[in-house]
CSV table of C-alpha atoms and ligand atoms in Angstrom, one decimal:
chain,number,residue,atom,x,y,z
A,1,MET,CA,-0.1,0.1,0.0
A,2,SER,CA,1.5,3.1,-1.0
A,3,GLY,CA,1.0,6.1,-3.4
A,4,ARG,CA,3.7,4.1,-6.0
A,5,ASP,CA,1.5,1.1,-6.0
A,6,THR,CA,0.4,0.7,-9.8
A,7,SER,CA,-0.3,-3.1,-9.6
A,8,GLU,CA,-2.1,-4.3,-12.8
A,9,ASP,CA,-5.1,-6.4,-11.7
A,10,SER,CA,-6.5,-5.4,-8.4
A,11,ILE,CA,-9.9,-5.3,-6.7
A,12,VAL,CA,-10.3,-3.1,-4.0
A,13,ILE,CA,-13.3,-3.3,-1.7
A,14,LEU,CA,-13.8,-0.1,0.3
A,15,GLY,CA,-15.6,-0.7,3.6
A,16,SER,CA,-15.2,-3.8,5.6
A,17,GLY,CA,-18.6,-4.4,7.0
A,18,MET,CA,-21.3,-6.9,6.1
A,19,ALA,CA,-21.2,-6.4,2.4
A,20,GLY,CA,-17.6,-5.8,2.0
A,21,GLY,CA,-16.7,-9.1,4.0
A,22,VAL,CA,-19.5,-11.2,1.7
A,23,ALA,CA,-17.9,-9.6,-1.2
A,24,ALA,CA,-14.3,-10.5,-0.4
A,25,ARG,CA,-15.4,-14.4,0.3
A,26,THR,CA,-17.3,-14.3,-2.9
A,27,PHE,CA,-14.4,-13.0,-5.0
A,28,ARG,CA,-12.5,-15.8,-3.8
A,29,GLU,CA,-15.2,-18.6,-3.9
A,30,ASP,CA,-15.8,-17.3,-7.6
A,31,GLY,CA,-12.3,-18.0,-8.5
A,32,TYR,CA,-10.7,-14.7,-8.6
A,33,GLY,CA,-7.0,-15.3,-7.8
A,34,GLY,CA,-5.7,-11.9,-8.3
A,35,ARG,CA,-4.8,-9.0,-5.8
A,36,LEU,CA,-7.6,-8.3,-3.3
A,37,VAL,CA,-7.6,-5.5,-0.8
A,38,LEU,CA,-10.2,-4.6,1.7
A,39,ILE,CA,-9.9,-1.2,3.2
A,40,GLY,CA,-11.9,-0.4,6.7
A,41,ARG,CA,-11.8,2.2,9.4
A,42,GLU,CA,-13.2,-0.3,12.3
A,43,PRO,CA,-10.8,-2.6,14.1
A,44,THR,CA,-13.4,-5.6,14.1
A,45,PRO,CA,-13.2,-7.9,11.1
A,46,PRO,CA,-16.2,-7.9,9.0
A,47,PHE,CA,-19.3,-8.8,11.1
A,48,GLY,CA,-22.8,-8.5,11.4
A,49,ARG,CA,-24.3,-5.6,13.6
A,50,PRO,CA,-27.6,-7.1,14.8
A,51,PRO,CA,-26.4,-8.4,18.0
A,52,LEU,CA,-25.0,-4.7,18.9
A,53,SER,CA,-28.8,-3.9,19.9
A,54,LYS,CA,-29.9,-7.1,21.3
A,55,THR,CA,-27.9,-9.9,22.6
A,56,TYR,CA,-24.4,-8.4,22.6
A,57,LEU,CA,-25.7,-5.5,24.3
A,58,ARG,CA,-27.6,-7.4,26.8
A,59,GLY,CA,-24.2,-9.5,27.4
A,60,GLU,CA,-25.6,-12.8,26.1
A,61,GLU,CA,-23.2,-13.4,23.3
A,62,SER,CA,-19.7,-12.6,22.0
A,63,LEU,CA,-19.3,-11.2,18.4
A,64,SER,CA,-17.5,-14.1,17.0
A,65,GLY,CA,-20.4,-15.9,15.7
A,66,TRP,CA,-21.3,-13.0,13.9
A,67,PHE,CA,-18.0,-12.7,12.0
A,68,VAL,CA,-18.6,-12.8,8.1
A,69,ASN,CA,-15.8,-15.0,7.8
A,70,PRO,CA,-13.5,-16.5,10.4
A,71,GLU,CA,-10.9,-14.0,11.7
A,72,ASP,CA,-7.9,-15.8,10.0
A,73,TRP,CA,-9.8,-16.7,6.6
A,74,TYR,CA,-8.2,-13.2,5.1
A,75,GLU,CA,-4.7,-14.2,5.7
A,76,LYS,CA,-5.4,-17.8,4.4
A,77,ASN,CA,-7.2,-16.4,1.5
A,78,ARG,CA,-4.6,-13.7,0.6
A,79,VAL,CA,-6.8,-10.7,1.4
A,80,ASP,CA,-5.0,-7.7,2.1
A,81,ARG,CA,-6.8,-6.0,4.9
A,82,VAL,CA,-5.8,-2.4,5.2
A,83,ALA,CA,-7.2,-0.4,8.3
A,84,ALA,CA,-7.5,3.1,7.2
A,85,THR,CA,-10.3,5.6,6.4
A,86,ALA,CA,-10.7,6.5,2.8
A,87,ALA,CA,-10.5,10.4,2.1
A,88,HIS,CA,-11.0,10.5,-1.9
A,89,VAL,CA,-11.3,8.4,-4.8
A,90,ASP,CA,-9.5,9.3,-7.8
A,91,ILE,CA,-11.6,7.9,-10.8
A,92,ARG,CA,-8.8,8.8,-13.5
A,93,ALA,CA,-5.9,7.5,-11.6
A,94,ARG,CA,-8.0,4.7,-10.2
A,95,ARG,CA,-6.8,5.3,-6.7
A,96,VAL,CA,-8.3,5.2,-3.1
A,97,GLU,CA,-6.6,8.2,-1.4
A,98,LEU,CA,-6.4,7.5,2.5
A,99,ALA,CA,-6.5,9.7,5.2
A,100,GLY,CA,-3.0,10.3,6.3
A,101,GLY,CA,-1.7,10.6,2.6
A,102,ASN,CA,-1.2,6.6,1.3
A,103,ALA,CA,-3.2,5.6,-1.5
A,104,VAL,CA,-4.5,2.2,-2.7
A,105,SER,CA,-4.4,1.4,-6.7
A,106,TYR,CA,-7.6,-0.5,-8.1
A,107,SER,CA,-8.3,-2.2,-11.5
A,108,ARG,CA,-12.1,-2.3,-10.1
A,109,LEU,CA,-13.4,-0.9,-6.8
A,110,LEU,CA,-16.5,-2.0,-5.0
A,111,ILE,CA,-17.7,0.5,-2.4
A,112,THR,CA,-19.4,-0.6,0.8
A,113,THR,CA,-19.0,2.1,3.2
A,114,GLY,CA,-22.4,1.7,4.4
A,115,GLY,CA,-23.9,4.1,6.7
A,116,GLU,CA,-23.2,6.4,9.7
A,117,ASN,CA,-25.6,7.7,12.2
A,118,ARG,CA,-27.4,10.9,12.1
A,119,ARG,CA,-26.4,13.4,14.9
A,120,LEU,CA,-29.1,15.2,17.0
A,121,ASP,CA,-28.0,18.7,16.4
A,122,VAL,CA,-28.9,20.3,19.8
A,123,PRO,CA,-27.6,21.8,22.9
A,124,GLY,CA,-25.9,19.5,24.9
A,125,ALA,CA,-26.0,16.3,22.5
A,126,GLN,CA,-22.0,16.5,23.1
A,127,LEU,CA,-22.5,15.6,27.0
A,128,PRO,CA,-20.8,12.4,28.3
A,129,GLY,CA,-23.8,9.9,28.5
A,130,VAL,CA,-25.5,11.0,25.3
A,131,PHE,CA,-24.5,8.0,23.1
A,132,GLN,CA,-25.2,6.5,19.4
A,133,LEU,CA,-25.0,2.9,18.1
A,134,ARG,CA,-23.4,1.9,15.1
A,135,THR,CA,-19.9,0.2,16.3
A,136,VAL,CA,-18.8,-2.1,18.8
A,137,ALA,CA,-17.1,0.7,20.8
A,138,ASP,CA,-20.4,2.5,20.7
A,139,CYS,CA,-22.2,-0.7,22.2
A,140,ASP,CA,-19.4,-1.2,24.7
A,141,ALA,CA,-20.0,2.4,25.9
A,142,ILE,CA,-23.7,1.9,26.3
A,143,LYS,CA,-23.2,-1.3,28.3
A,144,GLN,CA,-21.3,0.4,30.5
A,145,ALA,CA,-23.7,3.1,31.5
A,146,ALA,CA,-26.7,0.7,31.5
A,147,LEU,CA,-26.8,-0.4,35.1
A,148,ARG,CA,-29.7,-1.8,36.5
A,149,GLY,CA,-31.9,0.8,37.8
A,150,ALA,CA,-30.3,3.5,35.7
A,151,ARG,CA,-32.7,5.8,33.8
A,152,ALA,CA,-32.3,6.0,30.0
A,153,LEU,CA,-33.9,7.8,27.3
A,154,VAL,CA,-34.0,6.5,23.9
A,155,VAL,CA,-34.4,9.0,21.0
A,156,GLY,CA,-36.3,7.6,17.9
A,157,MET,CA,-38.2,4.5,17.8
A,158,GLY,CA,-37.2,3.2,14.6
A,159,PHE,CA,-35.7,-0.4,14.6
A,160,ILE,CA,-32.6,0.4,16.4
A,161,GLY,CA,-34.3,2.7,18.8
A,162,SER,CA,-37.0,0.1,19.6
A,163,GLU,CA,-34.4,-2.8,20.0
A,164,VAL,CA,-32.3,-0.5,22.3
A,165,ALA,CA,-35.2,0.4,24.3
A,166,ALA,CA,-36.3,-3.3,24.5
A,167,SER,CA,-32.9,-4.9,25.5
A,168,LEU,CA,-32.3,-2.0,28.3
A,169,THR,CA,-35.5,-2.7,29.7
A,170,GLN,CA,-34.4,-6.2,29.9
A,171,LEU,CA,-31.5,-5.1,31.5
A,172,GLY,CA,-33.3,-3.6,34.2
A,173,VAL,CA,-33.0,0.0,33.0
A,174,ARG,CA,-35.9,2.4,33.3
A,175,VAL,CA,-36.5,3.5,29.5
A,176,SER,CA,-38.3,6.3,28.2
A,177,ALA,CA,-38.6,6.9,24.5
A,178,VAL,CA,-39.2,10.1,22.9
A,179,LEU,CA,-40.5,9.7,19.2
A,180,PRO,CA,-42.1,12.3,16.6
A,181,GLY,CA,-45.0,10.2,15.3
A,182,ARG,CA,-47.6,8.3,17.3
A,183,ALA,CA,-46.3,4.8,17.7
A,184,PRO,CA,-42.7,2.9,17.2
A,185,LEU,CA,-42.2,1.9,13.6
A,186,GLU,CA,-45.5,3.4,12.4
A,187,SER,CA,-44.1,5.2,9.4
A,188,VAL,CA,-42.3,1.8,8.1
A,189,LEU,CA,-44.9,-0.7,9.2
A,190,GLY,CA,-48.4,1.7,9.3
A,191,PRO,CA,-50.7,2.3,12.0
A,192,GLU,CA,-51.8,-1.0,13.1
A,193,MET,CA,-48.3,-2.6,13.6
A,194,GLY,CA,-47.6,0.8,15.3
A,195,GLU,CA,-50.1,0.3,17.7
A,196,LEU,CA,-49.2,-3.3,18.4
A,197,MET,CA,-45.5,-2.2,18.9
A,198,ALA,CA,-46.4,0.5,21.3
A,199,GLY,CA,-48.7,-2.0,23.4
A,200,ILE,CA,-45.5,-4.3,23.6
A,201,HIS,CA,-43.1,-1.5,24.8
A,202,ARG,CA,-45.8,0.1,27.2
A,203,GLU,CA,-46.8,-3.4,28.6
A,204,ALA,CA,-42.6,-3.9,29.4
A,205,GLY,CA,-42.7,-0.6,31.1
A,206,VAL,CA,-41.3,1.6,28.6
A,207,GLU,CA,-42.9,5.4,28.8
A,208,LEU,CA,-43.5,6.5,25.3
A,209,VAL,CA,-43.3,10.5,24.8
A,210,THR,CA,-45.2,10.6,21.3
A,211,GLY,CA,-45.4,13.3,19.0
A,212,ASP,CA,-42.5,15.2,20.6
A,213,GLU,CA,-38.8,15.7,19.8
A,214,VAL,CA,-35.8,16.4,22.2
A,215,VAL,CA,-34.5,19.8,21.9
A,216,ARG,CA,-32.0,20.0,24.4
A,217,PHE,CA,-29.8,17.7,26.8
A,218,GLU,CA,-28.7,19.2,30.0
A,219,GLY,CA,-26.6,18.4,32.6
A,220,ALA,CA,-23.6,19.8,34.9
A,221,ARG,CA,-20.8,17.1,33.9
A,222,GLN,CA,-22.8,14.6,32.3
A,223,ILE,CA,-26.5,14.2,30.6
A,224,GLU,CA,-29.1,14.7,33.6
A,225,GLN,CA,-32.1,15.4,31.7
A,226,ALA,CA,-33.4,16.0,28.3
A,227,VAL,CA,-36.1,18.6,27.4
A,228,THR,CA,-38.8,18.4,24.8
A,229,ARG,CA,-40.5,20.7,22.4
A,230,ASN,CA,-43.8,20.2,24.4
A,231,GLY,CA,-41.7,21.0,27.5
A,232,ARG,CA,-41.5,17.6,29.0
A,233,ARG,CA,-38.2,17.4,31.0
A,234,LEU,CA,-37.0,13.7,31.0
A,235,GLU,CA,-34.5,12.9,33.7
A,236,CYS,CA,-31.9,10.3,32.8
A,237,ASP,CA,-28.6,8.7,33.5
A,238,LEU,CA,-27.8,8.0,29.8
A,239,ALA,CA,-29.5,8.8,26.3
A,240,VAL,CA,-29.2,6.7,23.2
A,241,VAL,CA,-29.9,8.5,19.9
A,242,ALA,CA,-31.4,6.5,17.3
A,243,VAL,CA,-32.6,8.8,14.7
A,244,GLY,CA,-31.4,7.0,11.3
A,245,ILE,CA,-28.5,6.9,9.3
A,246,ARG,CA,-27.0,8.7,6.1
A,247,PRO,CA,-24.8,6.8,3.7
A,248,SER,CA,-21.1,7.4,4.3
A,249,VAL,CA,-20.2,8.8,1.0
A,250,ALA,CA,-18.5,12.3,2.0
A,251,PHE,CA,-15.2,10.9,0.6
A,252,LEU,CA,-16.8,10.8,-2.9
A,253,GLU,CA,-18.2,14.2,-3.1
A,254,GLY,CA,-16.6,15.6,-6.4
A,255,SER,CA,-15.2,12.3,-7.7
A,256,GLY,CA,-17.4,11.9,-10.4
A,257,VAL,CA,-19.2,8.8,-9.1
A,258,ALA,CA,-22.9,9.8,-9.0
A,259,LEU,CA,-24.5,10.4,-5.6
A,260,ASP,CA,-28.0,10.4,-5.0
A,261,ASN,CA,-29.5,9.4,-1.6
A,262,GLY,CA,-26.1,7.2,-1.5
A,263,VAL,CA,-24.3,5.9,-4.2
A,264,SER,CA,-26.5,5.3,-7.3
A,265,VAL,CA,-26.4,2.0,-9.0
A,266,ASP,CA,-28.0,0.2,-11.8
A,267,PRO,CA,-29.8,-3.3,-11.6
A,268,SER,CA,-26.2,-4.9,-11.4
A,269,CYS,CA,-25.0,-2.8,-8.9
A,270,ARG,CA,-22.7,-0.8,-11.2
A,271,THR,CA,-22.0,2.9,-10.8
A,272,ASN,CA,-22.1,5.3,-13.4
A,273,VAL,CA,-18.0,5.0,-13.6
A,274,PRO,CA,-16.7,2.0,-15.3
A,275,GLY,CA,-15.3,-0.5,-12.8
A,276,ILE,CA,-16.7,1.1,-9.7
A,277,PHE,CA,-19.6,-0.9,-8.0
A,278,ALA,CA,-21.5,-0.2,-4.9
A,279,ALA,CA,-23.3,-2.5,-2.3
A,280,GLY,CA,-24.9,-2.2,0.9
A,281,ASP,CA,-26.6,0.5,3.1
A,282,LEU,CA,-25.3,3.0,1.0
A,283,ALA,CA,-26.3,1.6,-2.5
A,284,ASN,CA,-29.2,3.5,-4.0
A,285,HIS,CA,-30.1,0.4,-6.4
A,286,MET,CA,-32.5,0.1,-9.4
A,287,HIS,CA,-34.3,-2.6,-8.4
A,288,PRO,CA,-36.0,-4.5,-11.3
A,289,LEU,CA,-39.2,-4.8,-9.1
A,290,PHE,CA,-39.4,-2.0,-6.6
A,291,GLY,CA,-37.4,0.6,-8.7
A,292,ARG,CA,-35.1,3.0,-6.7
A,293,ILE,CA,-34.6,1.5,-3.4
A,294,ARG,CA,-31.6,2.0,-0.8
A,295,VAL,CA,-32.0,-0.8,2.1
A,296,GLU,CA,-30.5,-0.4,5.5
A,297,HIS,CA,-30.9,-4.3,6.3
A,298,TYR,CA,-28.6,-7.0,7.1
A,299,ASN,CA,-29.9,-9.7,4.5
A,300,ASN,CA,-29.7,-6.9,1.8
A,301,ALA,CA,-26.0,-6.0,2.6
A,302,GLU,CA,-25.3,-9.8,2.6
A,303,LYS,CA,-27.1,-11.0,-0.5
A,304,GLN,CA,-26.0,-7.7,-2.3
A,305,GLY,CA,-22.4,-7.9,-1.4
A,306,ALA,CA,-22.4,-11.3,-3.1
A,307,ALA,CA,-24.2,-10.0,-6.3
A,308,ALA,CA,-22.0,-7.0,-6.4
A,309,ALA,CA,-19.2,-8.9,-6.4
A,310,ARG,CA,-20.2,-11.2,-9.3
A,311,SER,CA,-20.9,-7.9,-11.4
A,312,VAL,CA,-17.4,-6.9,-10.5
A,313,LEU,CA,-16.3,-10.4,-12.0
A,314,GLY,CA,-18.4,-9.6,-15.1
A,315,SER,CA,-21.7,-10.9,-14.6
A,316,ALA,CA,-24.7,-8.8,-16.0
A,317,ALA,CA,-27.1,-10.5,-13.7
A,318,SER,CA,-29.8,-8.0,-12.0
A,319,PHE,CA,-29.8,-8.0,-8.4
A,320,ALA,CA,-33.4,-8.9,-7.8
A,321,TYR,CA,-33.7,-10.1,-4.4
A,322,VAL,CA,-37.1,-9.4,-2.8
A,323,HIS,CA,-35.9,-8.1,0.5
A,324,THR,CA,-36.3,-9.5,3.8
A,325,PHE,CA,-35.3,-8.3,7.3
A,326,TRP,CA,-36.0,-9.1,10.9
A,327,SER,CA,-36.3,-7.3,14.2
A,328,ASP,CA,-35.9,-9.0,17.7
A,329,GLN,CA,-37.9,-6.8,20.7
A,330,TYR,CA,-38.2,-8.6,24.0
A,331,GLU,CA,-39.4,-12.2,23.3
A,332,HIS,CA,-41.2,-10.9,19.9
A,333,LYS,CA,-39.8,-11.5,16.6
A,334,LEU,CA,-40.7,-9.5,13.8
A,335,GLU,CA,-40.2,-10.4,9.9
A,336,TYR,CA,-40.8,-8.3,6.9
A,337,VAL,CA,-40.5,-9.4,3.3
A,338,GLY,CA,-40.9,-7.2,0.1
A,339,HIS,CA,-41.2,-3.4,0.0
A,340,ALA,CA,-44.1,-1.3,0.4
A,341,ARG,CA,-43.5,2.8,0.9
A,342,THR,CA,-47.4,3.2,0.3
A,343,TRP,CA,-50.3,0.8,0.4
A,344,ASP,CA,-53.8,1.1,0.3
A,345,ARG,CA,-54.8,-2.1,2.1
A,346,PHE,CA,-53.5,-4.0,5.0
A,347,VAL,CA,-55.0,-7.5,5.7
A,348,VAL,CA,-54.4,-9.3,8.9
A,349,ARG,CA,-54.2,-13.2,9.0
A,350,GLY,CA,-54.1,-14.0,12.8
A,351,SER,CA,-54.5,-12.0,16.0
A,352,ALA,CA,-53.0,-8.8,17.0
A,353,MET,CA,-54.3,-9.3,20.5
A,354,ASP,CA,-52.2,-12.6,20.5
A,355,ARG,CA,-49.2,-11.0,19.0
A,356,LYS,CA,-49.4,-13.6,16.3
A,357,LEU,CA,-50.1,-12.5,12.7
A,358,VAL,CA,-49.1,-12.0,9.2
A,359,GLY,CA,-49.9,-8.4,7.8
A,360,PHE,CA,-50.3,-8.1,4.0
A,361,TYR,CA,-49.5,-4.5,2.6
A,362,LEU,CA,-51.4,-4.1,-1.1
A,363,ALA,CA,-51.4,-1.5,-3.4
A,364,ASP,CA,-54.1,-1.4,-6.1
A,365,GLY,CA,-54.6,-5.1,-5.4
A,366,VAL,CA,-51.0,-6.0,-5.8
A,367,LEU,CA,-49.2,-7.6,-2.8
A,368,ARG,CA,-46.1,-5.4,-2.1
A,369,ALA,CA,-44.9,-6.6,1.2
A,370,ALA,CA,-45.9,-8.7,4.5
A,371,VAL,CA,-44.9,-8.5,7.9
A,372,GLY,CA,-45.0,-11.4,10.4
A,373,VAL,CA,-45.3,-11.3,14.1
A,374,ASN,CA,-44.2,-14.4,15.9
A,375,ARG,CA,-45.3,-16.7,13.2
A,376,GLY,CA,-42.2,-19.1,13.5
A,377,GLY,CA,-40.7,-21.0,10.7
A,378,ASP,CA,-37.4,-20.6,8.8
A,379,PRO,CA,-38.2,-18.8,5.2
A,380,GLU,CA,-34.7,-19.9,4.0
A,381,LEU,CA,-35.5,-23.4,4.4
A,382,ASP,CA,-39.0,-24.2,4.8
A,383,GLU,CA,-41.2,-24.0,1.4
A,384,HIS,CA,-44.4,-23.6,3.1
A,385,ASP,CA,-43.2,-20.8,5.4
A,386,GLU,CA,-46.1,-17.9,5.2
A,387,MET,CA,-43.0,-15.4,4.8
A,388,ALA,CA,-41.3,-17.3,2.0
A,389,ALA,CA,-44.7,-18.0,0.5
A,390,ALA,CA,-45.5,-14.1,0.6
A,391,GLY,CA,-42.1,-13.4,-0.8
A,392,ARG,CA,-42.9,-15.6,-4.0
A,393,LEU,CA,-46.4,-13.9,-4.3
A,394,ILE,CA,-44.5,-10.3,-4.2
A,395,ALA,CA,-42.1,-11.4,-6.8
A,396,LYS,CA,-44.8,-12.5,-9.1
A,397,GLN,CA,-46.6,-9.2,-8.5
A,398,ALA,CA,-49.5,-11.4,-7.7
A,399,ARG,CA,-53.3,-10.1,-6.7
A,400,PRO,CA,-54.0,-12.8,-4.1
A,401,ASP,CA,-57.9,-12.7,-3.0
A,402,PRO,CA,-57.8,-10.4,0.3
A,403,ALA,CA,-60.2,-13.0,1.9
A,404,ALA,CA,-57.7,-15.9,1.0
A,405,LEU,CA,-54.8,-14.1,2.7
A,406,ALA,CA,-56.9,-13.3,5.7
A,407,ASP,CA,-57.8,-17.0,5.9
A,408,GLU,CA,-55.7,-19.1,8.3
A,409,GLY,CA,-56.7,-22.3,6.8
A,410,ARG,CA,-55.4,-21.4,3.3
A,411,ASP,CA,-51.6,-22.5,2.6
A,412,LEU,CA,-50.4,-19.5,1.1
A,413,SER,CA,-47.9,-21.2,-1.0
A,414,ARG,CA,-50.9,-22.4,-2.9
A,415,LEU,CA,-52.4,-19.2,-3.7
B,501,LIG,C1,-27.0,-1.9,16.0
B,501,LIG,C2,-27.6,-2.4,14.9
B,501,LIG,C3,-28.5,-3.3,14.9
B,501,LIG,C4,-28.8,-4.0,13.5
B,501,LIG,N1,-29.8,-5.1,13.5
B,501,LIG,C5,-30.2,-5.4,12.3
B,501,LIG,C6,-31.4,-6.4,12.4
B,501,LIG,O1,-31.9,-7.0,13.4
B,501,LIG,N2,-31.7,-6.8,11.2
B,501,LIG,C7,-31.4,-6.2,9.9
B,501,LIG,O2,-31.8,-6.8,8.9
B,501,LIG,N3,-30.3,-5.2,10.2
B,501,LIG,C8,-29.9,-4.8,11.1
B,501,LIG,N4,-28.9,-3.8,11.1
B,501,LIG,C9,-28.7,-3.2,10.0
B,501,LIG,C10,-27.6,-3.9,9.5
B,501,LIG,O3,-26.5,-4.1,10.3
B,501,LIG,C11,-26.8,-2.8,8.5
B,501,LIG,O4,-27.8,-3.0,7.2
B,501,LIG,C12,-25.5,-3.6,7.6
B,501,LIG,O5,-24.5,-3.8,8.5
B,501,LIG,C13,-25.0,-3.1,6.4
B,501,LIG,O6,-23.7,-3.4,5.9
B,501,LIG,P1,-22.9,-2.5,5.0
B,501,LIG,O7,-21.7,-3.6,4.5
B,501,LIG,O8,-23.7,-2.0,4.1
B,501,LIG,O9,-22.4,-1.6,6.3
B,501,LIG,P2,-21.6,-1.5,7.4
B,501,LIG,O10,-21.7,-2.9,8.0
B,501,LIG,O11,-21.7,-0.4,8.1
B,501,LIG,O12,-20.1,-1.7,6.8
B,501,LIG,C14,-19.6,-0.5,6.6
B,501,LIG,C15,-18.3,-0.5,6.9
B,501,LIG,O13,-17.3,0.7,6.1
B,501,LIG,C16,-16.6,1.5,6.8
B,501,LIG,N5,-16.3,2.6,6.4
B,501,LIG,C17,-17.4,3.9,6.4
B,501,LIG,N6,-16.6,4.7,5.6
B,501,LIG,C18,-15.3,4.6,5.5
B,501,LIG,C19,-14.3,5.0,4.9
B,501,LIG,N7,-14.2,6.6,4.5
B,501,LIG,N8,-13.2,4.4,4.7
B,501,LIG,C20,-13.0,3.2,5.4
B,501,LIG,N9,-13.8,2.6,6.0
B,501,LIG,C21,-15.3,3.3,6.0
B,501,LIG,C22,-17.4,1.5,8.4
B,501,LIG,O14,-16.6,1.8,9.4
B,501,LIG,C23,-18.0,0.0,8.1
B,501,LIG,O15,-17.0,-0.9,8.8
B,501,LIG,C24,-28.4,-3.2,12.3
B,501,LIG,C25,-27.6,-2.1,12.5
B,501,LIG,C26,-27.0,-1.7,13.7
B,501,LIG,C27,-26.4,-0.6,13.9
């Protein structure tokens, strides 16, 4: 690695997270034998972040089970891991310039730098005890502060906020949560599911401060309370700000790589610049079924990381994955398949009261997405699994009879 490095055939993966780690493995599995460099600024080998808001946060498991590849895989497979932050990409010279002055040359470049947390730009946001959550270091800091009996404030109740609220509650921390909407996850899953999630959190003891936002954190030496727009004063020993992410693309400004809500890529994960590809949280992908979509979930990063690697190696296949994701909160498991930004009908199979249901999102009669709550099964293994069956209907842009969707007696895989 240096400014003089001019190796002829080298693939550089920029960003050593989920998508980057999977891409590295795919390159080797698919027979690429040339120079392979993986650049990343986090010390951890590529790993899955889900346990950071769940089992690892609660001290129930280590991260090793979540490593994308075993720690010694990189050396064994001649993957050159470079611990550095990219500062710029020079597309003419085909070089990634690193903070500190070095550079890495590439023949082909796969960008997988993911996202970074949005910060709350309010007074007191820098006070000790105000945390965010993306990295292992973030999680370790929250863990240290999350003592039994402490009071925590969670700001934002999207997936990460909801999972953190649940995990902290399970640790014996008293949790309040401030959110702009009426219910957790309402903007993604709709009002019915929002109400269900609100019930789950309230029952567990979380105070939901809805329709409100934090305007300031206060404290002498560390956070002591948060003040909301509606004038609530919420005392707390720690706060976790979970107000979403933005794509990590600052180093691409002015490079010539087209940016639009992340890195714009075509159906095969190619950017506008020949030889440069992107995958994962930062890729604004032209999906054959859903149109332009940027997905911030584990399964997408995993599948798209592999698909983009194959594109780098010359495949012209479209990445047509029908997206799936999951979330664990308390003892409840949510699963989602498809993609619905808007819908005009929500059909329920099962019971919201029992917290065991599948909800179907339809637009103009076409099934666009489905959400499952505590329905069990494994969509990857069981062809009769309801979520897997819903995924197949979504891929076909099917117009199933809503009455059949709602009928527990009807096998979804036969609709
Ligand atoms: C706490 C938490 C819990 C989650 N739980 C779930 C879940 O239950 N289910 C689910 O579906 N999804 C979950 N997700 C989302 C999932 O983890 C992400 O979608 C996934 O990590 C995206 O992978 P990625 O490779 O695109 O990005 P990342 O895994 O974030 O990897 C990007 C890497 O690039 C590095 N990087 C960024 N900029 C630079 C630079 N300039 N130079 C060098 N390196 C750089 C970053 O440090 C990082 O290591 C969770 C996320 C978090 C934070």
